[in-house]
Amino acid sequence: LHAVLDAGYTPRIVLDNVPYRMSDPPTEHAYGNTAPPSDEGLWYAYVREAIAALIDEFGRDTVGRWQFSVTTEPDLYPGHWSGTKEQWLCHYDHTVAAVTAELPEACIEPGNILNPSRWGPGGAWGLDIIDHAGGGLNACTGRTGTRMTAFGCSWYARVGGSLDDFERAVAAMRGRLAK
């Protein structure tokens, strides 16, 4: 991170891949362990300590300008997340609570979801994260909602392919966010 900062870049911290020993059992896929933690309380403590260490090393003002993401493409089963949607929402709640316990001003978001224009009703559940963040029961705090300062999706263009699904993806996200 020192080299990133020295080069003039702002880090984007992705809180992804639960350590193998925190999952029971771990699940190995192309991007590492995709299983949820067996104990969200232990994960919470782990993340909180990591954020405290970043603040100690780089200072609150510096770390407070960074963006934090919870996983990436959580709805890409099992490539990035092999647990259930409900387990991921609980994981998101605990991760956000851990980060904001140390850094209340943190900008934190779910990792980019799969392109919502490619999934119909009952398909990928990435847009459901918006509903949870806005009005779902927070598994960590017991209150309604969870902080979400940004929301995005993965969108991959193909040579010779139509760009129409980009507009559909943005419209799907905006429609859900408008609720």
PDB file of C-alpha atoms in Angstrom:
ATOM      1  CA  LEU A   1       0.000   0.000   0.000  1.00  0.00           C
ATOM      2  CA  HIS A   2       2.908   2.350   0.610  1.00  0.00           C
ATOM      3  CA  ALA A   3       4.002   1.913  -3.012  1.00  0.00           C
ATOM      4  CA  VAL A   4       0.455   2.538  -4.235  1.00  0.00           C
ATOM      5  CA  LEU A   5       0.228   5.751  -2.232  1.00  0.00           C
ATOM      6  CA  ASP A   6       3.763   6.804  -3.241  1.00  0.00           C
ATOM      7  CA  ALA A   7       2.714   6.449  -6.894  1.00  0.00           C
ATOM      8  CA  GLY A   8      -0.151   8.878  -6.272  1.00  0.00           C
ATOM      9  CA  TYR A   9      -2.966   6.346  -6.358  1.00  0.00           C
ATOM     10  CA  THR A  10      -5.827   5.930  -3.910  1.00  0.00           C
ATOM     11  CA  PRO A  11      -6.268   2.329  -2.747  1.00  0.00           C
ATOM     12  CA  ARG A  12      -9.587   0.539  -3.112  1.00  0.00           C
ATOM     13  CA  ILE A  13      -9.740  -2.146  -0.461  1.00  0.00           C
ATOM     14  CA  VAL A  14     -11.730  -5.260  -1.367  1.00  0.00           C
ATOM     15  CA  LEU A  15     -12.619  -7.293   1.705  1.00  0.00           C
ATOM     16  CA  ASP A  16     -12.874 -10.640  -0.012  1.00  0.00           C
ATOM     17  CA  ASN A  17     -11.898 -14.262   0.436  1.00  0.00           C
ATOM     18  CA  VAL A  18     -12.382 -15.328   4.022  1.00  0.00           C
ATOM     19  CA  PRO A  19      -9.163 -16.953   5.298  1.00  0.00           C
ATOM     20  CA  TYR A  20      -9.324 -20.730   4.826  1.00  0.00           C
ATOM     21  CA  ARG A  21      -9.108 -21.452   8.552  1.00  0.00           C
ATOM     22  CA  MET A  22     -12.182 -19.269   9.201  1.00  0.00           C
ATOM     23  CA  SER A  23     -14.418 -21.394   6.966  1.00  0.00           C
ATOM     24  CA  ASP A  24     -15.683 -24.848   7.854  1.00  0.00           C
ATOM     25  CA  PRO A  25     -15.125 -26.246   5.333  1.00  0.00           C
ATOM     26  CA  PRO A  26     -13.289 -23.858   3.016  1.00  0.00           C
ATOM     27  CA  THR A  27     -14.305 -24.027  -0.641  1.00  0.00           C
ATOM     28  CA  GLU A  28     -11.567 -23.531  -3.237  1.00  0.00           C
ATOM     29  CA  HIS A  29     -12.445 -21.943  -6.568  1.00  0.00           C
ATOM     30  CA  ALA A  30     -10.518 -19.971  -9.182  1.00  0.00           C
ATOM     31  CA  TYR A  31     -10.288 -16.892  -6.937  1.00  0.00           C
ATOM     32  CA  GLY A  32      -9.504 -18.640  -3.647  1.00  0.00           C
ATOM     33  CA  ASN A  33     -11.747 -19.562  -0.724  1.00  0.00           C
ATOM     34  CA  THR A  34     -15.330 -18.674  -1.618  1.00  0.00           C
ATOM     35  CA  ALA A  35     -16.974 -20.121   1.515  1.00  0.00           C
ATOM     36  CA  PRO A  36     -18.485 -17.889   4.181  1.00  0.00           C
ATOM     37  CA  PRO A  37     -16.883 -17.726   7.607  1.00  0.00           C
ATOM     38  CA  SER A  38     -18.119 -20.334  10.058  1.00  0.00           C
ATOM     39  CA  ASP A  39     -18.227 -17.596  12.721  1.00  0.00           C
ATOM     40  CA  GLU A  40     -19.247 -14.098  11.590  1.00  0.00           C
ATOM     41  CA  GLY A  41     -18.194 -12.734  14.991  1.00  0.00           C
ATOM     42  CA  LEU A  42     -14.628 -13.910  14.390  1.00  0.00           C
ATOM     43  CA  TRP A  43     -14.728 -12.407  10.869  1.00  0.00           C
ATOM     44  CA  TYR A  44     -15.992  -9.120  12.367  1.00  0.00           C
ATOM     45  CA  ALA A  45     -13.039  -9.051  14.805  1.00  0.00           C
ATOM     46  CA  TYR A  46     -10.605  -9.897  11.991  1.00  0.00           C
ATOM     47  CA  VAL A  47     -11.868  -7.078   9.742  1.00  0.00           C
ATOM     48  CA  ARG A  48     -11.994  -4.606  12.605  1.00  0.00           C
ATOM     49  CA  GLU A  49      -8.363  -5.364  13.480  1.00  0.00           C
ATOM     50  CA  ALA A  50      -7.361  -5.001   9.836  1.00  0.00           C
ATOM     51  CA  ILE A  51      -8.992  -1.558   9.598  1.00  0.00           C
ATOM     52  CA  ALA A  52      -7.395  -0.494  12.895  1.00  0.00           C
ATOM     53  CA  ALA A  53      -3.997  -1.599  11.539  1.00  0.00           C
ATOM     54  CA  LEU A  54      -4.536   0.441   8.356  1.00  0.00           C
ATOM     55  CA  ILE A  55      -5.433   3.501  10.413  1.00  0.00           C
ATOM     56  CA  ASP A  56      -2.375   3.000  12.650  1.00  0.00           C
ATOM     57  CA  GLU A  57      -0.097   2.679   9.621  1.00  0.00           C
ATOM     58  CA  PHE A  58      -1.498   5.358   7.304  1.00  0.00           C
ATOM     59  CA  GLY A  59      -3.582   7.661   9.516  1.00  0.00           C
ATOM     60  CA  ARG A  60      -7.346   8.147   9.809  1.00  0.00           C
ATOM     61  CA  ASP A  61      -7.436  11.024   7.301  1.00  0.00           C
ATOM     62  CA  THR A  62      -5.731   8.948   4.616  1.00  0.00           C
ATOM     63  CA  VAL A  63      -7.667   5.705   5.183  1.00  0.00           C
ATOM     64  CA  GLY A  64     -10.907   7.689   5.453  1.00  0.00           C
ATOM     65  CA  ARG A  65     -10.513   8.684   1.782  1.00  0.00           C
ATOM     66  CA  TRP A  66     -10.330   5.085   0.593  1.00  0.00           C
ATOM     67  CA  GLN A  67     -13.245   3.083  -0.830  1.00  0.00           C
ATOM     68  CA  PHE A  68     -14.048  -0.322   0.678  1.00  0.00           C
ATOM     69  CA  SER A  69     -15.896  -3.133  -1.097  1.00  0.00           C
ATOM     70  CA  VAL A  70     -17.295  -6.309   0.413  1.00  0.00           C
ATOM     71  CA  THR A  71     -16.299  -9.142  -1.933  1.00  0.00           C
ATOM     72  CA  THR A  72     -16.643  -8.971  -5.686  1.00  0.00           C
ATOM     73  CA  GLU A  73     -19.439 -10.485  -7.758  1.00  0.00           C
ATOM     74  CA  PRO A  74     -21.031 -12.146  -4.721  1.00  0.00           C
ATOM     75  CA  ASP A  75     -23.809 -13.462  -6.962  1.00  0.00           C
ATOM     76  CA  LEU A  76     -21.341 -15.399  -9.152  1.00  0.00           C
ATOM     77  CA  TYR A  77     -21.958 -18.803  -7.608  1.00  0.00           C
ATOM     78  CA  PRO A  78     -19.659 -20.495  -6.750  1.00  0.00           C
ATOM     79  CA  GLY A  79     -16.841 -18.540  -8.414  1.00  0.00           C
ATOM     80  CA  HIS A  80     -16.687 -15.736  -5.854  1.00  0.00           C
ATOM     81  CA  TRP A  81     -19.214 -16.829  -3.189  1.00  0.00           C
ATOM     82  CA  SER A  82     -20.246 -20.411  -2.526  1.00  0.00           C
ATOM     83  CA  GLY A  83     -22.590 -19.653   0.350  1.00  0.00           C
ATOM     84  CA  THR A  84     -26.240 -18.690   0.036  1.00  0.00           C
ATOM     85  CA  LYS A  85     -27.620 -15.236  -0.652  1.00  0.00           C
ATOM     86  CA  GLU A  86     -28.762 -15.065   2.978  1.00  0.00           C
ATOM     87  CA  GLN A  87     -25.262 -15.951   4.210  1.00  0.00           C
ATOM     88  CA  TRP A  88     -23.782 -13.231   2.016  1.00  0.00           C
ATOM     89  CA  LEU A  89     -26.222 -10.593   3.276  1.00  0.00           C
ATOM     90  CA  CYS A  90     -25.306 -11.543   6.857  1.00  0.00           C
ATOM     91  CA  HIS A  91     -21.619 -11.399   5.875  1.00  0.00           C
ATOM     92  CA  TYR A  92     -22.125  -7.951   4.345  1.00  0.00           C
ATOM     93  CA  ASP A  93     -23.808  -6.691   7.530  1.00  0.00           C
ATOM     94  CA  HIS A  94     -20.964  -7.917   9.729  1.00  0.00           C
ATOM     95  CA  THR A  95     -18.251  -6.605   7.407  1.00  0.00           C
ATOM     96  CA  VAL A  96     -19.814  -3.146   7.161  1.00  0.00           C
ATOM     97  CA  ALA A  97     -20.269  -3.018  10.939  1.00  0.00           C
ATOM     98  CA  ALA A  98     -16.632  -3.988  11.500  1.00  0.00           C
ATOM     99  CA  VAL A  99     -15.293  -1.373   9.089  1.00  0.00           C
ATOM    100  CA  THR A 100     -17.509   1.424  10.412  1.00  0.00           C
ATOM    101  CA  ALA A 101     -16.750   0.540  14.044  1.00  0.00           C
ATOM    102  CA  GLU A 102     -13.176   1.671  13.359  1.00  0.00           C
ATOM    103  CA  LEU A 103     -13.874   4.151  10.572  1.00  0.00           C
ATOM    104  CA  PRO A 104     -17.406   5.588  10.949  1.00  0.00           C
ATOM    105  CA  GLU A 105     -17.009   7.765   7.864  1.00  0.00           C
ATOM    106  CA  ALA A 106     -16.012   4.851   5.623  1.00  0.00           C
ATOM    107  CA  CYS A 107     -17.308   4.691   2.073  1.00  0.00           C
ATOM    108  CA  ILE A 108     -18.308   1.049   1.780  1.00  0.00           C
ATOM    109  CA  GLU A 109     -20.244  -0.877  -0.806  1.00  0.00           C
ATOM    110  CA  PRO A 110     -21.051  -4.386  -1.900  1.00  0.00           C
ATOM    111  CA  GLY A 111     -18.685  -5.680  -4.542  1.00  0.00           C
ATOM    112  CA  ASN A 112     -19.808  -5.302  -8.124  1.00  0.00           C
ATOM    113  CA  ILE A 113     -22.657  -7.679  -8.940  1.00  0.00           C
ATOM    114  CA  LEU A 114     -23.143  -9.612 -12.161  1.00  0.00           C
ATOM    115  CA  ASN A 115     -24.626  -7.661 -15.069  1.00  0.00           C
ATOM    116  CA  PRO A 116     -28.331  -7.384 -14.087  1.00  0.00           C
ATOM    117  CA  SER A 117     -29.454  -7.015 -17.715  1.00  0.00           C
ATOM    118  CA  ARG A 118     -28.525 -10.642 -18.350  1.00  0.00           C
ATOM    119  CA  TRP A 119     -30.720 -12.119 -15.612  1.00  0.00           C
ATOM    120  CA  GLY A 120     -34.485 -12.268 -15.478  1.00  0.00           C
ATOM    121  CA  PRO A 121     -36.732 -12.736 -12.463  1.00  0.00           C
ATOM    122  CA  GLY A 122     -35.401 -15.509 -10.273  1.00  0.00           C
ATOM    123  CA  GLY A 123     -31.911 -15.255 -11.779  1.00  0.00           C
ATOM    124  CA  ALA A 124     -28.895 -13.747 -10.083  1.00  0.00           C
ATOM    125  CA  TRP A 125     -29.716 -12.035  -6.795  1.00  0.00           C
ATOM    126  CA  GLY A 126     -27.299  -9.103  -6.861  1.00  0.00           C
ATOM    127  CA  LEU A 127     -30.012  -6.439  -7.014  1.00  0.00           C
ATOM    128  CA  ASP A 128     -31.550  -7.895  -3.836  1.00  0.00           C
ATOM    129  CA  ILE A 129     -28.580  -6.405  -1.983  1.00  0.00           C
ATOM    130  CA  ILE A 130     -30.113  -2.963  -2.562  1.00  0.00           C
ATOM    131  CA  ASP A 131     -33.369  -4.034  -0.899  1.00  0.00           C
ATOM    132  CA  HIS A 132     -31.472  -5.489   2.042  1.00  0.00           C
ATOM    133  CA  ALA A 133     -29.303  -2.411   2.500  1.00  0.00           C
ATOM    134  CA  GLY A 134     -32.333  -0.135   2.355  1.00  0.00           C
ATOM    135  CA  GLY A 135     -34.812  -2.000   4.492  1.00  0.00           C
ATOM    136  CA  GLY A 136     -33.685  -5.480   5.481  1.00  0.00           C
ATOM    137  CA  LEU A 137     -32.952  -6.711   8.979  1.00  0.00           C
ATOM    138  CA  ASN A 138     -29.261  -6.164   9.714  1.00  0.00           C
ATOM    139  CA  ALA A 139     -27.873  -9.477  11.009  1.00  0.00           C
ATOM    140  CA  CYS A 140     -25.142  -7.730  13.004  1.00  0.00           C
ATOM    141  CA  THR A 141     -26.927  -4.763  14.559  1.00  0.00           C
ATOM    142  CA  GLY A 142     -30.515  -6.023  14.635  1.00  0.00           C
ATOM    143  CA  ARG A 143     -31.629  -2.716  13.120  1.00  0.00           C
ATOM    144  CA  THR A 144     -33.093  -1.969   9.715  1.00  0.00           C
ATOM    145  CA  GLY A 145     -30.693  -1.472   6.819  1.00  0.00           C
ATOM    146  CA  THR A 146     -26.968  -1.486   6.214  1.00  0.00           C
ATOM    147  CA  ARG A 147     -24.706   1.250   4.875  1.00  0.00           C
ATOM    148  CA  MET A 148     -24.135   1.195   1.140  1.00  0.00           C
ATOM    149  CA  THR A 149     -22.390   4.260  -0.297  1.00  0.00           C
ATOM    150  CA  ALA A 150     -22.150   3.005  -3.886  1.00  0.00           C
ATOM    151  CA  PHE A 151     -23.428   0.181  -6.066  1.00  0.00           C
ATOM    152  CA  GLY A 152     -22.127  -1.239  -9.321  1.00  0.00           C
ATOM    153  CA  CYS A 153     -22.079  -4.199 -11.635  1.00  0.00           C
ATOM    154  CA  SER A 154     -19.642  -6.054 -13.852  1.00  0.00           C
ATOM    155  CA  TRP A 155     -20.348  -5.341 -17.474  1.00  0.00           C
ATOM    156  CA  TYR A 156     -18.173  -6.888 -20.133  1.00  0.00           C
ATOM    157  CA  ALA A 157     -18.387  -5.693 -23.741  1.00  0.00           C
ATOM    158  CA  ARG A 158     -17.837  -8.098 -26.576  1.00  0.00           C
ATOM    159  CA  VAL A 159     -16.314  -7.204 -29.941  1.00  0.00           C
ATOM    160  CA  GLY A 160     -19.165  -6.946 -32.412  1.00  0.00           C
ATOM    161  CA  GLY A 161     -21.729  -7.237 -29.637  1.00  0.00           C
ATOM    162  CA  SER A 162     -24.503  -4.813 -28.896  1.00  0.00           C
ATOM    163  CA  LEU A 163     -24.034  -2.229 -26.191  1.00  0.00           C
ATOM    164  CA  ASP A 164     -27.783  -2.213 -25.485  1.00  0.00           C
ATOM    165  CA  ASP A 165     -27.467  -4.370 -22.404  1.00  0.00           C
ATOM    166  CA  PHE A 166     -25.340  -1.690 -20.722  1.00  0.00           C
ATOM    167  CA  GLU A 167     -28.320   0.663 -20.705  1.00  0.00           C
ATOM    168  CA  ARG A 168     -30.545  -2.177 -19.461  1.00  0.00           C
ATOM    169  CA  ALA A 169     -28.068  -2.927 -16.660  1.00  0.00           C
ATOM    170  CA  VAL A 170     -27.960   0.706 -15.543  1.00  0.00           C
ATOM    171  CA  ALA A 171     -31.755   0.967 -15.790  1.00  0.00           C
ATOM    172  CA  ALA A 172     -32.178  -2.172 -13.663  1.00  0.00           C
ATOM    173  CA  MET A 173     -29.890  -0.775 -10.954  1.00  0.00           C
ATOM    174  CA  ARG A 174     -31.460   2.679 -11.049  1.00  0.00           C
ATOM    175  CA  GLY A 175     -34.930   1.174 -10.876  1.00  0.00           C
ATOM    176  CA  ARG A 176     -34.088  -0.827  -7.784  1.00  0.00           C
ATOM    177  CA  LEU A 177     -32.226   2.091  -6.171  1.00  0.00           C
ATOM    178  CA  ALA A 178     -35.197   4.401  -6.801  1.00  0.00           C
ATOM    179  CA  LYS A 179     -37.305   2.304  -4.429  1.00  0.00           C
TER     180      LYS A 179
END
